[in-house]
PDB file of C-alpha atoms and ligand atoms in Angstrom:
ATOM      1  CA  MET A   1     -18.450  11.662   9.314  1.00  0.00           C
ATOM      2  CA  VAL A   2     -17.773   8.430  11.162  1.00  0.00           C
ATOM      3  CA  SER A   3     -18.401   6.189   8.193  1.00  0.00           C
ATOM      4  CA  ALA A   4     -20.234   6.211   4.901  1.00  0.00           C
ATOM      5  CA  THR A   5     -21.644   3.440   2.739  1.00  0.00           C
ATOM      6  CA  VAL A   6     -19.652   3.156  -0.500  1.00  0.00           C
ATOM      7  CA  ALA A   7     -21.108  -0.095  -1.890  1.00  0.00           C
ATOM      8  CA  ALA A   8     -23.726  -2.644  -0.857  1.00  0.00           C
ATOM      9  CA  GLY A   9     -22.672  -3.808   2.613  1.00  0.00           C
ATOM     10  CA  VAL A  10     -19.424  -1.843   2.531  1.00  0.00           C
ATOM     11  CA  ARG A  11     -18.686   1.187   4.690  1.00  0.00           C
ATOM     12  CA  ARG A  12     -15.621   3.378   4.469  1.00  0.00           C
ATOM     13  CA  VAL A  13     -13.996   5.020   7.485  1.00  0.00           C
ATOM     14  CA  ARG A  14     -11.523   7.859   6.974  1.00  0.00           C
ATOM     15  CA  VAL A  15      -8.905   7.042   9.604  1.00  0.00           C
ATOM     16  CA  PRO A  16      -6.644   9.985  10.528  1.00  0.00           C
ATOM     17  CA  MET A  17      -2.913   9.660   9.862  1.00  0.00           C
ATOM     18  CA  PRO A  18      -0.167  11.251  11.913  1.00  0.00           C
ATOM     19  CA  GLY A  19       2.788  13.016  10.338  1.00  0.00           C
ATOM     20  CA  GLY A  20       1.408  15.754   8.078  1.00  0.00           C
ATOM     21  CA  GLY A  21       1.681  13.759   4.831  1.00  0.00           C
ATOM     22  CA  LEU A  22      -1.533  12.231   3.551  1.00  0.00           C
ATOM     23  CA  PRO A  23      -4.391  13.225   5.900  1.00  0.00           C
ATOM     24  CA  PHE A  24      -6.098   9.855   6.181  1.00  0.00           C
ATOM     25  CA  SER A  25      -6.102   6.218   5.207  1.00  0.00           C
ATOM     26  CA  ASN A  26      -9.310   4.359   4.397  1.00  0.00           C
ATOM     27  CA  ALA A  27     -10.536   1.452   6.486  1.00  0.00           C
ATOM     28  CA  TYR A  28     -13.360  -0.549   4.919  1.00  0.00           C
ATOM     29  CA  LEU A  29     -15.975  -2.432   6.921  1.00  0.00           C
ATOM     30  CA  ILE A  30     -17.496  -5.312   4.962  1.00  0.00           C
ATOM     31  CA  GLU A  31     -20.678  -6.834   6.308  1.00  0.00           C
ATOM     32  CA  ASP A  32     -21.145 -10.584   5.829  1.00  0.00           C
ATOM     33  CA  ALA A  33     -24.296 -12.722   5.578  1.00  0.00           C
ATOM     34  CA  GLU A  34     -24.135 -13.513   9.291  1.00  0.00           C
ATOM     35  CA  GLY A  35     -24.132  -9.887  10.400  1.00  0.00           C
ATOM     36  CA  ALA A  36     -20.436  -9.807  11.284  1.00  0.00           C
ATOM     37  CA  VAL A  37     -17.969  -7.253   9.955  1.00  0.00           C
ATOM     38  CA  HIS A  38     -14.619  -7.811   8.198  1.00  0.00           C
ATOM     39  CA  VAL A  39     -12.190  -4.915   8.480  1.00  0.00           C
ATOM     40  CA  VAL A  40      -9.863  -4.124   5.585  1.00  0.00           C
ATOM     41  CA  ASP A  41      -6.876  -2.049   6.822  1.00  0.00           C
ATOM     42  CA  PRO A  42      -7.625  -0.778  10.337  1.00  0.00           C
ATOM     43  CA  GLY A  43      -5.179   2.142   9.894  1.00  0.00           C
ATOM     44  CA  SER A  44      -2.489   3.846  11.945  1.00  0.00           C
ATOM     45  CA  PRO A  45      -1.362   2.751  15.419  1.00  0.00           C
ATOM     46  CA  THR A  46      -2.520   5.975  17.072  1.00  0.00           C
ATOM     47  CA  ARG A  47      -5.205   6.699  19.612  1.00  0.00           C
ATOM     48  CA  ALA A  48      -7.070   9.020  17.212  1.00  0.00           C
ATOM     49  CA  ALA A  49      -7.148   6.311  14.523  1.00  0.00           C
ATOM     50  CA  ARG A  50      -8.270   3.653  16.981  1.00  0.00           C
ATOM     51  CA  ASP A  51     -11.036   5.837  18.437  1.00  0.00           C
ATOM     52  CA  ASP A  52     -12.472   6.679  15.008  1.00  0.00           C
ATOM     53  CA  LEU A  53     -12.446   3.041  13.933  1.00  0.00           C
ATOM     54  CA  ARG A  54     -14.076   1.883  17.174  1.00  0.00           C
ATOM     55  CA  ALA A  55     -16.759   4.552  16.806  1.00  0.00           C
ATOM     56  CA  ALA A  56     -17.527   3.308  13.301  1.00  0.00           C
ATOM     57  CA  LEU A  57     -17.615  -0.315  14.459  1.00  0.00           C
ATOM     58  CA  ARG A  58     -20.005   0.568  17.296  1.00  0.00           C
ATOM     59  CA  GLY A  59     -19.900  -2.842  18.943  1.00  0.00           C
ATOM     60  CA  ALA A  60     -20.206  -4.820  15.704  1.00  0.00           C
ATOM     61  CA  ARG A  61     -18.818  -8.343  15.795  1.00  0.00           C
ATOM     62  CA  VAL A  62     -15.513  -8.269  13.913  1.00  0.00           C
ATOM     63  CA  ALA A  63     -14.893 -11.614  12.210  1.00  0.00           C
ATOM     64  CA  SER A  64     -11.591 -10.902  10.443  1.00  0.00           C
ATOM     65  CA  ILE A  65      -9.009  -8.211   9.811  1.00  0.00           C
ATOM     66  CA  VAL A  66      -7.555  -8.207   6.292  1.00  0.00           C
ATOM     67  CA  LEU A  67      -4.434  -6.199   5.480  1.00  0.00           C
ATOM     68  CA  THR A  68      -3.699  -5.015   1.952  1.00  0.00           C
ATOM     69  CA  HIS A  69      -0.078  -4.538   3.034  1.00  0.00           C
ATOM     70  CA  LEU A  70       2.221  -4.172   6.001  1.00  0.00           C
ATOM     71  CA  HIS A  71       2.675  -0.382   6.221  1.00  0.00           C
ATOM     72  CA  ALA A  72       1.830   1.243   9.534  1.00  0.00           C
ATOM     73  CA  ASP A  73      -0.835   3.533   8.038  1.00  0.00           C
ATOM     74  CA  HIS A  74      -2.846   0.414   7.075  1.00  0.00           C
ATOM     75  CA  ALA A  75      -1.680  -2.380   9.378  1.00  0.00           C
ATOM     76  CA  GLY A  76      -0.564  -0.387  12.419  1.00  0.00           C
ATOM     77  CA  GLY A  77      -3.896  -0.699  14.202  1.00  0.00           C
ATOM     78  CA  ALA A  78      -4.299  -4.430  13.527  1.00  0.00           C
ATOM     79  CA  ALA A  79      -2.719  -5.763  16.727  1.00  0.00           C
ATOM     80  CA  ALA A  80      -4.903  -3.586  18.975  1.00  0.00           C
ATOM     81  CA  LEU A  81      -8.068  -4.407  17.023  1.00  0.00           C
ATOM     82  CA  ARG A  82      -7.290  -8.110  17.218  1.00  0.00           C
ATOM     83  CA  ALA A  83      -6.673  -7.834  20.968  1.00  0.00           C
ATOM     84  CA  ALA A  84     -10.057  -6.142  21.385  1.00  0.00           C
ATOM     85  CA  THR A  85     -12.058  -8.462  19.108  1.00  0.00           C
ATOM     86  CA  ARG A  86     -10.080 -11.760  18.855  1.00  0.00           C
ATOM     87  CA  ALA A  87     -10.575 -11.576  15.086  1.00  0.00           C
ATOM     88  CA  PRO A  88      -7.763 -13.193  13.067  1.00  0.00           C
ATOM     89  CA  VAL A  89      -5.415 -11.036  10.978  1.00  0.00           C
ATOM     90  CA  LEU A  90      -4.990 -12.144   7.344  1.00  0.00           C
ATOM     91  CA  VAL A  91      -2.287 -11.108   4.874  1.00  0.00           C
ATOM     92  CA  HIS A  92      -0.895 -12.429   1.614  1.00  0.00           C
ATOM     93  CA  GLU A  93       1.662 -15.179   2.205  1.00  0.00           C
ATOM     94  CA  ARG A  94       4.466 -13.095   0.699  1.00  0.00           C
ATOM     95  CA  GLU A  95       3.592 -10.175   2.986  1.00  0.00           C
ATOM     96  CA  ALA A  96       3.828 -12.450   6.032  1.00  0.00           C
ATOM     97  CA  GLU A  97       7.358 -13.289   4.939  1.00  0.00           C
ATOM     98  CA  ALA A  98       8.173  -9.577   4.478  1.00  0.00           C
ATOM     99  CA  LEU A  99       6.842  -8.856   7.975  1.00  0.00           C
ATOM    100  CA  ARG A 100       9.228 -11.451   9.413  1.00  0.00           C
ATOM    101  CA  THR A 101      12.149  -9.992   7.459  1.00  0.00           C
ATOM    102  CA  LEU A 102      11.364  -6.453   8.582  1.00  0.00           C
ATOM    103  CA  ALA A 103      10.883  -7.512  12.207  1.00  0.00           C
ATOM    104  CA  ALA A 104      14.395  -8.981  12.129  1.00  0.00           C
ATOM    105  CA  GLY A 105      15.710  -5.587  11.009  1.00  0.00           C
ATOM    106  CA  LEU A 106      16.982  -4.408   7.648  1.00  0.00           C
ATOM    107  CA  PRO A 107      20.472  -3.237   6.871  1.00  0.00           C
ATOM    108  CA  ALA A 108      20.626   0.548   6.434  1.00  0.00           C
ATOM    109  CA  PRO A 109      20.560   1.731   2.805  1.00  0.00           C
ATOM    110  CA  ASP A 110      24.043   2.020   1.299  1.00  0.00           C
ATOM    111  CA  LEU A 111      24.258   5.821   1.187  1.00  0.00           C
ATOM    112  CA  ASP A 112      27.904   5.662   0.080  1.00  0.00           C
ATOM    113  CA  ALA A 113      27.016   3.654  -3.006  1.00  0.00           C
ATOM    114  CA  TRP A 114      24.149   6.071  -3.733  1.00  0.00           C
ATOM    115  CA  GLY A 115      26.522   9.045  -3.470  1.00  0.00           C
ATOM    116  CA  VAL A 116      24.416  10.876  -0.863  1.00  0.00           C
ATOM    117  CA  PRO A 117      26.066  14.097   0.424  1.00  0.00           C
ATOM    118  CA  ALA A 118      27.022  13.939   4.119  1.00  0.00           C
ATOM    119  CA  GLU A 119      24.553  16.631   5.205  1.00  0.00           C
ATOM    120  CA  ARG A 120      21.572  14.662   3.852  1.00  0.00           C
ATOM    121  CA  ARG A 121      22.488  11.343   5.479  1.00  0.00           C
ATOM    122  CA  PRO A 122      21.011  11.745   8.989  1.00  0.00           C
ATOM    123  CA  GLU A 123      17.445  12.299   7.699  1.00  0.00           C
ATOM    124  CA  LEU A 124      17.716   9.268   5.397  1.00  0.00           C
ATOM    125  CA  LEU A 125      19.070   6.988   8.107  1.00  0.00           C
ATOM    126  CA  ALA A 126      16.279   8.147  10.446  1.00  0.00           C
ATOM    127  CA  ALA A 127      13.661   7.498   7.737  1.00  0.00           C
ATOM    128  CA  ALA A 128      15.045   4.014   7.071  1.00  0.00           C
ATOM    129  CA  VAL A 129      14.516   2.831  10.635  1.00  0.00           C
ATOM    130  CA  VAL A 130      10.717   2.450  10.675  1.00  0.00           C
ATOM    131  CA  PRO A 131       9.505   0.789   7.458  1.00  0.00           C
ATOM    132  CA  ALA A 132       6.725  -1.187   9.163  1.00  0.00           C
ATOM    133  CA  GLY A 133       5.925   1.017  12.133  1.00  0.00           C
ATOM    134  CA  PRO A 134       6.817   0.451  15.750  1.00  0.00           C
ATOM    135  CA  ASP A 135       4.825  -2.722  16.288  1.00  0.00           C
ATOM    136  CA  PRO A 136       4.443  -4.915  13.182  1.00  0.00           C
ATOM    137  CA  VAL A 137       1.645  -7.424  13.606  1.00  0.00           C
ATOM    138  CA  VAL A 138       2.174 -11.195  13.417  1.00  0.00           C
ATOM    139  CA  PRO A 139      -0.595 -12.498  11.126  1.00  0.00           C
ATOM    140  CA  ASP A 140      -2.815 -15.446  12.119  1.00  0.00           C
ATOM    141  CA  ALA A 141      -3.293 -16.783   8.606  1.00  0.00           C
ATOM    142  CA  THR A 142      -2.181 -16.126   5.066  1.00  0.00           C
ATOM    143  CA  VAL A 143      -4.043 -16.044   1.774  1.00  0.00           C
ATOM    144  CA  ALA A 144      -2.731 -16.935  -1.669  1.00  0.00           C
ATOM    145  CA  ASP A 145      -3.442 -15.271  -4.986  1.00  0.00           C
ATOM    146  CA  GLY A 146      -6.895 -16.205  -6.296  1.00  0.00           C
ATOM    147  CA  GLU A 147      -8.163 -17.530  -2.961  1.00  0.00           C
ATOM    148  CA  HIS A 148     -11.467 -16.367  -1.548  1.00  0.00           C
ATOM    149  CA  LEU A 149     -11.476 -14.785   1.879  1.00  0.00           C
ATOM    150  CA  PRO A 150     -13.574 -16.300   4.673  1.00  0.00           C
ATOM    151  CA  VAL A 151     -16.458 -13.817   4.330  1.00  0.00           C
ATOM    152  CA  PRO A 152     -19.808 -15.666   4.445  1.00  0.00           C
ATOM    153  CA  GLY A 153     -22.214 -14.641   1.681  1.00  0.00           C
ATOM    154  CA  ARG A 154     -19.635 -12.714  -0.338  1.00  0.00           C
ATOM    155  CA  ARG A 155     -17.080 -13.794  -2.894  1.00  0.00           C
ATOM    156  CA  LEU A 156     -14.078 -11.693  -2.005  1.00  0.00           C
ATOM    157  CA  ARG A 157     -11.088 -12.757  -4.079  1.00  0.00           C
ATOM    158  CA  ALA A 158      -7.452 -12.077  -3.231  1.00  0.00           C
ATOM    159  CA  VAL A 159      -5.546 -10.482  -6.124  1.00  0.00           C
ATOM    160  CA  TRP A 160      -1.795 -10.443  -5.500  1.00  0.00           C
ATOM    161  CA  THR A 161      -0.383  -7.098  -6.640  1.00  0.00           C
ATOM    162  CA  PRO A 162       3.316  -6.873  -5.679  1.00  0.00           C
ATOM    163  CA  GLY A 163       5.305  -3.677  -6.233  1.00  0.00           C
ATOM    164  CA  HIS A 164       4.454  -1.230  -3.442  1.00  0.00           C
ATOM    165  CA  THR A 165       5.326  -4.106  -1.080  1.00  0.00           C
ATOM    166  CA  PRO A 166       6.157  -7.751  -1.949  1.00  0.00           C
ATOM    167  CA  GLY A 167       2.813  -9.194  -0.849  1.00  0.00           C
ATOM    168  CA  HIS A 168       0.440  -6.325  -1.521  1.00  0.00           C
ATOM    169  CA  LEU A 169      -3.160  -7.484  -1.957  1.00  0.00           C
ATOM    170  CA  CYS A 170      -6.120  -6.058  -3.798  1.00  0.00           C
ATOM    171  CA  LEU A 171      -9.517  -7.601  -3.026  1.00  0.00           C
ATOM    172  CA  LEU A 172     -12.122  -8.111  -5.710  1.00  0.00           C
ATOM    173  CA  ASP A 173     -15.831  -8.400  -4.918  1.00  0.00           C
ATOM    174  CA  GLU A 174     -17.207  -9.149  -8.359  1.00  0.00           C
ATOM    175  CA  GLU A 175     -20.879  -9.199  -7.359  1.00  0.00           C
ATOM    176  CA  ALA A 176     -20.646  -5.803  -5.661  1.00  0.00           C
ATOM    177  CA  GLY A 177     -18.466  -4.526  -8.537  1.00  0.00           C
ATOM    178  CA  VAL A 178     -15.770  -3.176  -6.220  1.00  0.00           C
ATOM    179  CA  LEU A 179     -12.021  -3.596  -5.957  1.00  0.00           C
ATOM    180  CA  PHE A 180     -10.225  -2.715  -2.732  1.00  0.00           C
ATOM    181  CA  THR A 181      -6.972  -1.373  -4.154  1.00  0.00           C
ATOM    182  CA  GLY A 182      -4.941  -0.572  -1.016  1.00  0.00           C
ATOM    183  CA  ASP A 183      -1.953   1.510  -2.136  1.00  0.00           C
ATOM    184  CA  HIS A 184      -1.556  -0.330  -5.453  1.00  0.00           C
ATOM    185  CA  VAL A 185      -3.754   2.143  -7.317  1.00  0.00           C
ATOM    186  CA  LEU A 186      -4.616   5.539  -5.799  1.00  0.00           C
ATOM    187  CA  PRO A 187      -6.641   8.203  -7.609  1.00  0.00           C
ATOM    188  CA  THR A 188      -3.917  10.905  -7.774  1.00  0.00           C
ATOM    189  CA  VAL A 189      -0.914   9.787  -5.701  1.00  0.00           C
ATOM    190  CA  ASN A 190       1.872   7.762  -7.339  1.00  0.00           C
ATOM    191  CA  PRO A 191       2.571   4.923  -4.902  1.00  0.00           C
ATOM    192  CA  GLY A 192       6.216   4.393  -3.950  1.00  0.00           C
ATOM    193  CA  LEU A 193       7.617   1.006  -4.925  1.00  0.00           C
ATOM    194  CA  GLY A 194       9.795  -1.550  -3.187  1.00  0.00           C
ATOM    195  CA  LEU A 195       8.759  -0.336   0.264  1.00  0.00           C
ATOM    196  CA  GLY A 196       8.518  -3.708   1.988  1.00  0.00           C
ATOM    197  CA  GLY A 197      12.059  -4.944   2.256  1.00  0.00           C
ATOM    198  CA  PRO A 198      14.288  -6.714  -0.244  1.00  0.00           C
ATOM    199  CA  THR A 199      12.850  -8.836  -3.067  1.00  0.00           C
ATOM    200  CA  ALA A 200      14.387 -11.276  -5.513  1.00  0.00           C
ATOM    201  CA  THR A 201      12.557  -9.556  -8.374  1.00  0.00           C
ATOM    202  CA  ASN A 202      12.607  -5.874  -9.348  1.00  0.00           C
ATOM    203  CA  PRO A 203       9.629  -4.097  -7.724  1.00  0.00           C
ATOM    204  CA  ILE A 204       9.098  -1.900 -10.789  1.00  0.00           C
ATOM    205  CA  ASP A 205       8.684  -4.938 -13.056  1.00  0.00           C
ATOM    206  CA  ASP A 206       6.418  -6.556 -10.450  1.00  0.00           C
ATOM    207  CA  TYR A 207       4.349  -3.386 -10.232  1.00  0.00           C
ATOM    208  CA  LEU A 208       3.926  -2.962 -13.988  1.00  0.00           C
ATOM    209  CA  ALA A 209       2.782  -6.585 -14.316  1.00  0.00           C
ATOM    210  CA  ALA A 210       0.353  -6.134 -11.402  1.00  0.00           C
ATOM    211  CA  LEU A 211      -1.070  -2.950 -12.987  1.00  0.00           C
ATOM    212  CA  ASP A 212      -1.861  -5.011 -16.095  1.00  0.00           C
ATOM    213  CA  ARG A 213      -3.597  -7.638 -13.970  1.00  0.00           C
ATOM    214  CA  VAL A 214      -5.752  -5.077 -12.212  1.00  0.00           C
ATOM    215  CA  ALA A 215      -6.564  -3.198 -15.429  1.00  0.00           C
ATOM    216  CA  ALA A 216      -7.790  -6.486 -16.907  1.00  0.00           C
ATOM    217  CA  LEU A 217     -10.315  -6.861 -14.064  1.00  0.00           C
ATOM    218  CA  ASP A 218     -12.083  -3.646 -15.051  1.00  0.00           C
ATOM    219  CA  ASP A 219     -15.183  -4.293 -17.124  1.00  0.00           C
ATOM    220  CA  GLY A 220     -15.737  -0.546 -17.350  1.00  0.00           C
ATOM    221  CA  ALA A 221     -17.954  -0.396 -14.258  1.00  0.00           C
ATOM    222  CA  LEU A 222     -15.554  -1.607 -11.583  1.00  0.00           C
ATOM    223  CA  ARG A 223     -15.395   0.801  -8.647  1.00  0.00           C
ATOM    224  CA  PRO A 224     -11.981   1.056  -6.996  1.00  0.00           C
ATOM    225  CA  LEU A 225     -11.955   1.621  -3.238  1.00  0.00           C
ATOM    226  CA  PRO A 226      -8.449   2.965  -2.548  1.00  0.00           C
ATOM    227  CA  GLY A 227      -6.357   2.947   0.625  1.00  0.00           C
ATOM    228  CA  HIS A 228      -6.106   6.770   0.569  1.00  0.00           C
ATOM    229  CA  GLU A 229      -8.055   9.609  -1.031  1.00  0.00           C
ATOM    230  CA  ASP A 230     -11.622   9.051  -2.256  1.00  0.00           C
ATOM    231  CA  PRO A 231     -13.296   6.197  -4.134  1.00  0.00           C
ATOM    232  CA  PHE A 232     -13.089   6.900  -7.857  1.00  0.00           C
ATOM    233  CA  THR A 233     -13.901   5.375 -11.231  1.00  0.00           C
ATOM    234  CA  GLY A 234     -11.802   4.373 -14.204  1.00  0.00           C
ATOM    235  CA  VAL A 235      -9.315   1.956 -12.686  1.00  0.00           C
ATOM    236  CA  ARG A 236      -8.121   0.796 -16.101  1.00  0.00           C
ATOM    237  CA  GLU A 237      -7.343   4.386 -17.152  1.00  0.00           C
ATOM    238  CA  ARG A 238      -5.601   5.082 -13.853  1.00  0.00           C
ATOM    239  CA  CYS A 239      -3.455   1.937 -14.252  1.00  0.00           C
ATOM    240  CA  ALA A 240      -2.423   3.177 -17.701  1.00  0.00           C
ATOM    241  CA  VAL A 241      -1.405   6.576 -16.278  1.00  0.00           C
ATOM    242  CA  LEU A 242       0.639   4.940 -13.505  1.00  0.00           C
ATOM    243  CA  ALA A 243       2.344   2.562 -15.946  1.00  0.00           C
ATOM    244  CA  ALA A 244       3.156   5.478 -18.286  1.00  0.00           C
ATOM    245  CA  HIS A 245       4.676   7.371 -15.354  1.00  0.00           C
ATOM    246  CA  HIS A 246       7.066   4.505 -14.600  1.00  0.00           C
ATOM    247  CA  ARG A 247       7.932   3.925 -18.261  1.00  0.00           C
ATOM    248  CA  ARG A 248       8.709   7.637 -18.678  1.00  0.00           C
ATOM    249  CA  ARG A 249      10.823   7.500 -15.543  1.00  0.00           C
ATOM    250  CA  ALA A 250      12.648   4.442 -16.920  1.00  0.00           C
ATOM    251  CA  ASP A 251      13.452   6.408 -20.088  1.00  0.00           C
ATOM    252  CA  GLU A 252      14.674   9.397 -18.048  1.00  0.00           C
ATOM    253  CA  VAL A 253      16.967   7.160 -15.999  1.00  0.00           C
ATOM    254  CA  ALA A 254      18.234   5.341 -19.103  1.00  0.00           C
ATOM    255  CA  ALA A 255      19.147   8.707 -20.638  1.00  0.00           C
ATOM    256  CA  GLN A 256      21.550   9.429 -17.741  1.00  0.00           C
ATOM    257  CA  ALA A 257      24.972   7.993 -18.432  1.00  0.00           C
ATOM    258  CA  GLY A 258      27.104   7.342 -15.351  1.00  0.00           C
ATOM    259  CA  GLY A 259      26.941   9.342 -12.120  1.00  0.00           C
ATOM    260  CA  THR A 260      25.538   8.138  -8.816  1.00  0.00           C
ATOM    261  CA  VAL A 261      21.965   7.357  -7.785  1.00  0.00           C
ATOM    262  CA  TRP A 262      21.917  10.783  -6.103  1.00  0.00           C
ATOM    263  CA  ASP A 263      23.068  12.538  -9.316  1.00  0.00           C
ATOM    264  CA  THR A 264      20.456  10.722 -11.389  1.00  0.00           C
ATOM    265  CA  ALA A 265      17.627  11.341  -8.905  1.00  0.00           C
ATOM    266  CA  ALA A 266      18.406  15.066  -8.817  1.00  0.00           C
ATOM    267  CA  THR A 267      17.837  15.340 -12.573  1.00  0.00           C
ATOM    268  CA  LEU A 268      14.451  13.551 -12.577  1.00  0.00           C
ATOM    269  CA  THR A 269      11.054  15.210 -12.406  1.00  0.00           C
ATOM    270  CA  TRP A 270       9.420  14.776  -8.991  1.00  0.00           C
ATOM    271  CA  THR A 271       5.944  15.865  -7.930  1.00  0.00           C
ATOM    272  CA  GLY A 272       6.551  19.047  -5.940  1.00  0.00           C
ATOM    273  CA  GLY A 273      10.178  19.219  -7.117  1.00  0.00           C
ATOM    274  CA  TRP A 274      13.435  17.549  -6.082  1.00  0.00           C
ATOM    275  CA  ASP A 275      14.211  20.287  -3.519  1.00  0.00           C
ATOM    276  CA  ALA A 276      10.979  19.567  -1.640  1.00  0.00           C
ATOM    277  CA  LEU A 277      11.957  15.933  -0.940  1.00  0.00           C
ATOM    278  CA  SER A 278      13.208  15.134   2.534  1.00  0.00           C
ATOM    279  CA  GLY A 279      13.349  12.209   4.953  1.00  0.00           C
ATOM    280  CA  SER A 280      11.082   9.358   3.902  1.00  0.00           C
ATOM    281  CA  THR A 281      10.018  10.938   0.592  1.00  0.00           C
ATOM    282  CA  LEU A 282      13.674  11.491  -0.310  1.00  0.00           C
ATOM    283  CA  LEU A 283      14.512   7.920   0.688  1.00  0.00           C
ATOM    284  CA  SER A 284      11.642   6.614  -1.424  1.00  0.00           C
ATOM    285  CA  ALA A 285      12.811   8.722  -4.417  1.00  0.00           C
ATOM    286  CA  LEU A 286      16.370   7.403  -4.110  1.00  0.00           C
ATOM    287  CA  ARG A 287      15.198   3.794  -3.760  1.00  0.00           C
ATOM    288  CA  GLN A 288      13.025   4.171  -6.824  1.00  0.00           C
ATOM    289  CA  THR A 289      15.906   5.646  -8.809  1.00  0.00           C
ATOM    290  CA  ALA A 290      18.189   2.789  -7.682  1.00  0.00           C
ATOM    291  CA  GLN A 291      15.509   0.246  -8.707  1.00  0.00           C
ATOM    292  CA  HIS A 292      15.265   1.809 -12.164  1.00  0.00           C
ATOM    293  CA  ARG A 293      19.046   1.756 -12.583  1.00  0.00           C
ATOM    294  CA  ALA A 294      19.046  -1.918 -11.572  1.00  0.00           C
ATOM    295  CA  ARG A 295      16.512  -2.992 -14.179  1.00  0.00           C
TER     296      ARG A 295
HETATM  297 ZN1  LIG B 301      -0.605   3.900   2.667  1.00  0.00          ZN
END
């Protein structure tokens, strides 16, 4: 399958991901009234990803490239696609700021303060080095919450959904009844939070508020088009499940008196078990635990 139609004028491309985690990210090709195509999340910065996307585009005129967020599995292919098509790259204004911060380099996580045992430190330090991929894109323009994207003939509204990253965007096409959810809401995966550099606000609080916003958009027939896995239904129900997960986690963390972030994390329930976490998944688990303790 190169691409499949998932809504009127919207095709989905399953773009392969390197690394043995999730098998693919979803790029969406939105056709406008002038016959041009707008690409949501071109995918990973690999040759396989680029070839599959190009095959799906088949010489179409690309008018813009919209990124739900800065992670390499969504935004990594944006620079190459822009070079090939001259289409501008659009992100939320807060994500543009996060891209600049990440490009300048982040301090390593404070593994001492987290109480991480010496033998687990190398994998965490290695995982902390590449939050935005090897070549973060410099966007051409930014969009603000509530703004409509420059897609002729469609009303595609930017919905700011911080949490996974500071400027994560969902895109609502009310007429088509679809919501591009990026990594804010996935059908079965619990998105990691606070994965776009430091923020003045707690990413868990931001995320819970953004889940409420997205749930409120669902009239019962809204079809979410996620950044991974398959299009699904029931976005309001899924938001409730994700919110319950974080509230339960908050209670678990609150029940732990004292100890380090490492001690607390080791007592929590993790999908696949604590012992299965390593590298970036372990780093994400520790960050999330630290965020809960900081609330
Ligand atoms: Zn992703």
